[in-house]
Tab-separated table of N, CA and C in Angstrom:
chain	number	residue	atom	x	y	z
A	1	UNK	N	78.583	99.255	100.034
A	1	UNK	CA	78.893	99.259	98.576
A	1	UNK	C	79.993	98.203	98.345
A	2	UNK	N	79.964	97.633	97.183
A	2	UNK	CA	80.935	96.558	96.787
A	2	UNK	C	82.325	97.155	96.548
A	3	UNK	N	83.198	96.290	96.503
A	3	UNK	CA	84.624	96.577	96.201
A	3	UNK	C	84.692	97.166	94.822
A	4	UNK	N	85.458	98.208	94.584
A	4	UNK	CA	85.539	98.810	93.210
A	4	UNK	C	86.004	97.849	92.175
A	5	UNK	N	86.885	96.987	92.471
A	5	UNK	CA	87.285	95.973	91.409
A	5	UNK	C	86.171	95.023	91.078
A	6	UNK	N	85.425	94.583	92.094
A	6	UNK	CA	84.295	93.739	91.864
A	6	UNK	C	83.157	94.508	91.043
A	7	UNK	N	82.971	95.738	91.381
A	7	UNK	CA	82.021	96.527	90.687
A	7	UNK	C	82.420	96.712	89.242
A	8	UNK	N	83.674	96.954	88.976
A	8	UNK	CA	84.184	97.075	87.634
A	8	UNK	C	83.905	95.791	86.838
A	9	UNK	N	84.243	94.667	87.363
A	9	UNK	CA	84.033	93.371	86.709
A	9	UNK	C	82.548	93.137	86.472
A	10	UNK	N	81.703	93.449	87.439
A	10	UNK	CA	80.299	93.265	87.251
A	10	UNK	C	79.784	94.221	86.139
A	11	UNK	N	80.216	95.446	86.115
A	11	UNK	CA	79.845	96.396	85.116
A	11	UNK	C	80.154	95.884	83.715
A	12	UNK	N	81.387	95.325	83.536
A	12	UNK	CA	81.785	94.767	82.276
A	12	UNK	C	80.961	93.604	81.914
A	13	UNK	N	80.688	92.700	82.861
A	13	UNK	CA	79.898	91.483	82.613
A	13	UNK	C	78.443	91.908	82.217
A	14	UNK	N	77.924	92.810	82.936
A	14	UNK	CA	76.541	93.260	82.687
A	14	UNK	C	76.418	93.871	81.250
A	15	UNK	N	77.381	94.693	80.903
A	15	UNK	CA	77.293	95.321	79.536
A	15	UNK	C	77.663	94.338	78.454
A	16	UNK	N	78.270	93.256	78.788
A	16	UNK	CA	78.588	92.178	77.810
A	16	UNK	C	77.278	91.379	77.536
A	17	UNK	N	76.486	91.049	78.590
A	17	UNK	CA	75.311	90.281	78.351
A	17	UNK	C	74.114	91.088	77.945
A	18	UNK	N	74.049	92.371	78.394
A	18	UNK	CA	72.966	93.260	78.008
A	18	UNK	C	73.395	93.933	76.704
A	19	UNK	N	72.915	93.341	75.569
A	19	UNK	CA	73.417	93.827	74.262
A	19	UNK	C	72.403	94.737	73.555
A	20	UNK	N	71.339	95.065	74.276
A	20	UNK	CA	70.376	96.010	73.724
A	20	UNK	C	70.688	97.404	74.249
A	21	UNK	N	70.468	98.430	73.474
A	21	UNK	CA	70.616	99.773	73.941
A	21	UNK	C	69.427	100.153	74.793
A	22	UNK	N	69.570	101.246	75.533
A	22	UNK	CA	68.482	101.638	76.345
A	22	UNK	C	67.258	101.997	75.508
A	23	UNK	N	67.444	102.538	74.319
A	23	UNK	CA	66.290	102.884	73.456
A	23	UNK	C	65.639	101.578	72.969
A	24	UNK	N	66.458	100.579	72.632
A	24	UNK	CA	65.875	99.273	72.167
A	24	UNK	C	65.120	98.598	73.302
A	25	UNK	N	65.661	98.612	74.468
A	25	UNK	CA	65.010	97.958	75.612
A	25	UNK	C	63.747	98.685	75.966
A	26	UNK	N	63.739	100.022	75.966
A	26	UNK	CA	62.549	100.816	76.324
A	26	UNK	C	61.416	100.503	75.316
A	27	UNK	N	61.781	100.465	74.010
A	27	UNK	CA	60.822	100.150	73.000
A	27	UNK	C	60.252	98.726	73.182
A	28	UNK	N	61.114	97.740	73.465
A	28	UNK	CA	60.670	96.383	73.700
A	28	UNK	C	59.718	96.322	74.859
A	29	UNK	N	60.041	96.953	75.966
A	29	UNK	CA	59.212	96.909	77.174
A	29	UNK	C	57.818	97.486	76.881
A	30	UNK	N	57.811	98.603	76.076
A	30	UNK	CA	56.509	99.173	75.694
A	30	UNK	C	55.682	98.218	74.812
A	31	UNK	N	56.337	97.591	73.812
A	31	UNK	CA	55.682	96.659	72.947
A	31	UNK	C	55.180	95.430	73.764
A	32	UNK	N	56.003	94.955	74.628
A	32	UNK	CA	55.729	93.735	75.370
A	32	UNK	C	54.459	93.979	76.249
A	33	UNK	N	54.273	95.179	76.749
A	33	UNK	CA	53.155	95.440	77.634
A	33	UNK	C	51.887	96.001	76.935
A	34	UNK	N	51.994	96.215	75.661
A	34	UNK	CA	50.760	96.733	74.959
A	34	UNK	C	49.909	95.598	74.477
A	35	UNK	N	48.620	95.868	74.432
A	35	UNK	CA	47.694	94.906	73.852
A	35	UNK	C	46.597	95.732	73.162
A	36	UNK	N	45.595	95.043	72.728
A	36	UNK	CA	44.484	95.661	71.966
A	36	UNK	C	43.670	96.629	72.847
A	37	UNK	N	43.614	96.355	74.091
A	37	UNK	CA	42.750	97.133	75.011
A	37	UNK	C	43.469	98.267	75.657
A	38	UNK	N	44.757	98.112	75.962
A	38	UNK	CA	45.420	99.198	76.747
A	38	UNK	C	46.932	99.104	76.487
A	39	UNK	N	47.593	100.208	76.834
A	39	UNK	CA	49.086	100.217	76.786
A	39	UNK	C	49.523	100.915	78.003
A	40	UNK	N	50.566	100.312	78.637
A	40	UNK	CA	51.138	100.877	79.876
A	40	UNK	C	51.775	102.262	79.583
A	41	UNK	N	51.824	103.097	80.597
A	41	UNK	CA	52.535	104.325	80.477
A	41	UNK	C	54.023	103.962	80.260
A	42	UNK	N	54.771	104.741	79.490
A	42	UNK	CA	56.148	104.326	79.170
A	42	UNK	C	57.003	104.059	80.413
A	43	UNK	N	56.813	104.801	81.480
A	43	UNK	CA	57.639	104.592	82.672
A	43	UNK	C	57.152	103.403	83.501
A	44	UNK	N	55.970	102.794	83.125
A	44	UNK	CA	55.453	101.671	83.836
A	44	UNK	C	55.501	100.407	82.988
A	45	UNK	N	56.009	100.478	81.717
A	45	UNK	CA	55.993	99.376	80.808
A	45	UNK	C	57.058	98.367	81.211
A	46	UNK	N	56.740	97.065	81.086
A	46	UNK	CA	57.704	96.010	81.295
A	46	UNK	C	57.666	95.514	82.767
A	47	UNK	N	58.490	94.513	82.989
A	47	UNK	CA	58.635	93.965	84.307
A	47	UNK	C	59.453	94.858	85.240
A	48	UNK	N	59.355	94.739	86.526
A	48	UNK	CA	60.225	95.549	87.369
A	48	UNK	C	61.688	95.358	87.062
A	49	UNK	N	62.104	94.129	86.820
A	49	UNK	CA	63.508	93.899	86.501
A	49	UNK	C	63.853	94.555	85.192
A	50	UNK	N	63.010	94.448	84.198
A	50	UNK	CA	63.274	95.091	82.920
A	50	UNK	C	63.410	96.586	83.028
A	51	UNK	N	62.574	97.187	83.837
A	51	UNK	CA	62.652	98.660	84.073
A	51	UNK	C	63.911	99.016	84.832
A	52	UNK	N	64.289	98.135	85.786
A	52	UNK	CA	65.526	98.369	86.515
A	52	UNK	C	66.728	98.275	85.593
A	53	UNK	N	66.750	97.265	84.710
A	53	UNK	CA	67.904	97.165	83.752
A	53	UNK	C	67.950	98.415	82.925
A	54	UNK	N	66.824	98.933	82.473
A	54	UNK	CA	66.800	100.168	81.713
A	54	UNK	C	67.350	101.323	82.474
A	55	UNK	N	66.996	101.420	83.760
A	55	UNK	CA	67.523	102.494	84.620
A	55	UNK	C	69.006	102.374	84.781
A	56	UNK	N	69.530	101.154	84.890
A	56	UNK	CA	70.984	100.934	85.009
A	56	UNK	C	71.689	101.357	83.774
A	57	UNK	N	71.137	101.041	82.639
A	57	UNK	CA	71.735	101.419	81.354
A	57	UNK	C	71.882	102.901	81.243
A	58	UNK	N	71.063	103.662	81.898
A	58	UNK	CA	71.051	105.100	81.838
A	58	UNK	C	71.910	105.761	82.922
A	59	UNK	N	72.599	104.947	83.691
A	59	UNK	CA	73.479	105.457	84.774
A	59	UNK	C	74.950	105.376	84.441
A	60	UNK	N	75.710	106.173	85.193
A	60	UNK	CA	77.133	106.021	85.230
A	60	UNK	C	77.519	104.999	86.250
A	61	UNK	N	78.638	104.368	86.081
A	61	UNK	CA	79.055	103.316	87.065
A	61	UNK	C	79.171	103.902	88.437
A	62	UNK	N	79.569	105.170	88.588
A	62	UNK	CA	79.729	105.757	89.868
A	62	UNK	C	78.397	106.018	90.611
A	63	UNK	N	77.311	105.953	89.878
A	63	UNK	CA	75.982	106.222	90.416
A	63	UNK	C	75.226	104.990	90.877
A	64	UNK	N	75.862	103.802	90.690
A	64	UNK	CA	75.167	102.550	91.062
A	64	UNK	C	74.870	102.404	92.517
A	65	UNK	N	73.734	101.863	92.825
A	65	UNK	CA	73.353	101.598	94.217
A	65	UNK	C	73.543	100.088	94.487
A	66	UNK	N	73.434	99.699	95.746
A	66	UNK	CA	73.479	98.325	96.104
A	66	UNK	C	72.383	97.489	95.410
A	67	UNK	N	71.208	98.068	95.320
A	67	UNK	CA	70.138	97.445	94.626
A	67	UNK	C	70.443	97.242	93.139
A	68	UNK	N	71.068	98.243	92.515
A	68	UNK	CA	71.493	98.065	91.142
A	68	UNK	C	72.480	96.963	90.970
A	69	UNK	N	73.400	96.848	91.936
A	69	UNK	CA	74.399	95.734	91.811
A	69	UNK	C	73.705	94.369	91.993
A	70	UNK	N	72.703	94.306	92.854
A	70	UNK	CA	71.915	92.992	93.009
A	70	UNK	C	71.236	92.618	91.701
A	71	UNK	N	70.610	93.580	91.086
A	71	UNK	CA	69.922	93.320	89.806
A	71	UNK	C	70.914	92.957	88.711
A	72	UNK	N	72.027	93.655	88.713
A	72	UNK	CA	73.057	93.368	87.650
A	72	UNK	C	73.547	91.949	87.846
A	73	UNK	N	73.840	91.490	89.082
A	73	UNK	CA	74.265	90.075	89.351
A	73	UNK	C	73.196	89.118	88.869
A	74	UNK	N	71.934	89.397	89.171
A	74	UNK	CA	70.852	88.523	88.739
A	74	UNK	C	70.705	88.397	87.260
A	75	UNK	N	70.832	89.536	86.566
A	75	UNK	CA	70.745	89.564	85.111
A	75	UNK	C	71.887	88.772	84.485
A	76	UNK	N	73.082	89.000	84.962
A	76	UNK	CA	74.260	88.301	84.410
A	76	UNK	C	74.092	86.748	84.676
A	77	UNK	N	73.661	86.423	85.840
A	77	UNK	CA	73.486	84.983	86.141
A	77	UNK	C	72.356	84.391	85.307
A	78	UNK	N	71.220	85.079	85.223
A	78	UNK	CA	70.111	84.528	84.483
A	78	UNK	C	70.380	84.381	82.979
A	79	UNK	N	70.969	85.449	82.367
A	79	UNK	CA	71.362	85.405	80.937
A	79	UNK	C	72.386	84.263	80.779
A	80	UNK	N	73.322	84.183	81.712
A	80	UNK	CA	74.333	83.060	81.586
A	80	UNK	C	73.763	81.724	81.651
A	81	UNK	N	72.696	81.549	82.463
A	81	UNK	CA	72.009	80.264	82.570
A	81	UNK	C	71.207	79.880	81.298
A	82	UNK	N	70.681	80.968	80.589
A	82	UNK	CA	69.832	80.733	79.445
A	82	UNK	C	70.580	80.769	78.087
A	83	UNK	N	71.750	81.266	78.112
A	83	UNK	CA	72.407	81.518	76.851
A	83	UNK	C	73.891	80.981	76.875
A	84	UNK	N	74.261	80.360	75.859
A	84	UNK	CA	75.696	80.025	75.671
A	84	UNK	C	76.258	81.145	74.843
A	85	UNK	N	76.905	82.081	75.516
A	85	UNK	CA	77.377	83.274	74.852
A	85	UNK	C	78.300	83.017	73.692
A	86	UNK	N	78.962	81.889	73.666
A	86	UNK	CA	79.915	81.568	72.561
A	86	UNK	C	79.136	81.166	71.320
A	87	UNK	N	77.935	80.579	71.466
A	87	UNK	CA	77.200	80.109	70.323
A	87	UNK	C	76.039	80.996	69.853
A	88	UNK	N	75.947	82.203	70.392
A	88	UNK	CA	74.855	83.090	69.919
A	88	UNK	C	75.302	83.824	68.659
A	89	UNK	N	74.450	84.295	67.820
A	89	UNK	CA	73.007	84.077	67.857
A	89	UNK	C	72.611	82.779	67.264
A	90	UNK	N	71.452	82.358	67.704
A	90	UNK	CA	70.895	81.124	67.171
A	90	UNK	C	69.505	81.342	66.584
A	91	UNK	N	69.132	80.635	65.598
A	91	UNK	CA	67.817	80.891	64.958
A	91	UNK	C	66.693	80.421	65.897
A	92	UNK	N	65.556	81.105	65.787
A	92	UNK	CA	64.325	80.648	66.495
A	92	UNK	C	63.721	79.511	65.684
A	93	UNK	N	63.397	78.419	66.404
A	93	UNK	CA	62.859	77.244	65.699
A	93	UNK	C	61.417	76.913	66.167
A	94	UNK	N	61.138	77.195	67.405
A	94	UNK	CA	59.894	76.765	67.990
A	94	UNK	C	59.316	77.897	68.867
A	95	UNK	N	58.017	77.743	69.174
A	95	UNK	CA	57.416	78.777	70.089
A	95	UNK	C	58.198	78.887	71.403
A	96	UNK	N	58.784	77.778	71.864
A	96	UNK	CA	59.575	77.805	73.105
A	96	UNK	C	60.794	78.677	72.893
A	97	UNK	N	61.440	78.653	71.700
A	97	UNK	CA	62.573	79.518	71.445
A	97	UNK	C	62.130	80.981	71.420
A	98	UNK	N	60.941	81.234	70.871
A	98	UNK	CA	60.499	82.609	70.863
A	98	UNK	C	60.244	83.090	72.300
A	99	UNK	N	59.643	82.297	73.143
A	99	UNK	CA	59.430	82.705	74.570
A	99	UNK	C	60.739	82.938	75.266
A	100	UNK	N	61.734	82.069	74.985
A	100	UNK	CA	63.047	82.252	75.605
A	100	UNK	C	63.607	83.578	75.164
A	101	UNK	N	63.571	83.866	73.884
A	101	UNK	CA	64.137	85.146	73.342
A	101	UNK	C	63.405	86.301	73.951
A	102	UNK	N	62.064	86.282	74.122
A	102	UNK	CA	61.356	87.391	74.676
A	102	UNK	C	61.707	87.542	76.163
A	103	UNK	N	61.864	86.425	76.868
A	103	UNK	CA	62.344	86.541	78.295
A	103	UNK	C	63.698	87.199	78.396
A	104	UNK	N	64.580	86.815	77.507
A	104	UNK	CA	65.937	87.424	77.494
A	104	UNK	C	65.881	88.864	77.156
A	105	UNK	N	65.013	89.210	76.151
A	105	UNK	CA	64.956	90.595	75.733
A	105	UNK	C	64.414	91.487	76.874
A	106	UNK	N	63.570	90.923	77.728
A	106	UNK	CA	63.066	91.717	78.837
A	106	UNK	C	64.206	92.046	79.859
A	107	UNK	N	65.251	91.309	79.777
A	107	UNK	CA	66.429	91.528	80.579
A	107	UNK	C	67.497	92.293	79.819
A	108	UNK	N	67.238	92.660	78.551
A	108	UNK	CA	68.155	93.476	77.801
A	108	UNK	C	69.081	92.698	76.889
A	109	UNK	N	68.855	91.399	76.721
A	109	UNK	CA	69.718	90.558	75.905
A	109	UNK	C	68.868	90.000	74.752
A	110	UNK	N	69.234	90.405	73.506
A	110	UNK	CA	68.562	89.858	72.358
A	110	UNK	C	69.491	88.771	71.730
A	111	UNK	N	69.166	87.493	71.837
A	111	UNK	CA	70.108	86.434	71.371
A	111	UNK	C	70.231	86.449	69.831
A	112	UNK	N	69.383	87.148	69.134
A	112	UNK	CA	69.564	87.247	67.623
A	112	UNK	C	70.359	88.439	67.197
A	113	UNK	N	70.685	89.279	68.129
A	113	UNK	CA	71.486	90.493	67.762
A	113	UNK	C	72.963	90.115	67.674
A	114	UNK	N	73.598	90.537	66.533
A	114	UNK	CA	75.023	90.202	66.370
A	114	UNK	C	75.866	90.953	67.420
């Protein structure tokens, strides 16, 4: 298990970049996986990382596992690479912007959310 001070800093960073609530993320994952033909079961909706982020949002800091910490690091790094946190939110202008937003939302970050 990681150092408690490092875990605290990661917890804060994770909750800073993940700006969607667990209910918002769960709804997004279900919408993202539904189509005209079928819809995934709620507990199977979304990407594995998206489901893991949702599970982390529903945990207390003291209940985090090493796997949770790895996912939290990956989410913080990925969102940091895709978003300039100082300049958000930004308007969607192109289909590429929409894809970027949807990718971020799968990780729990909505760039258009204040």
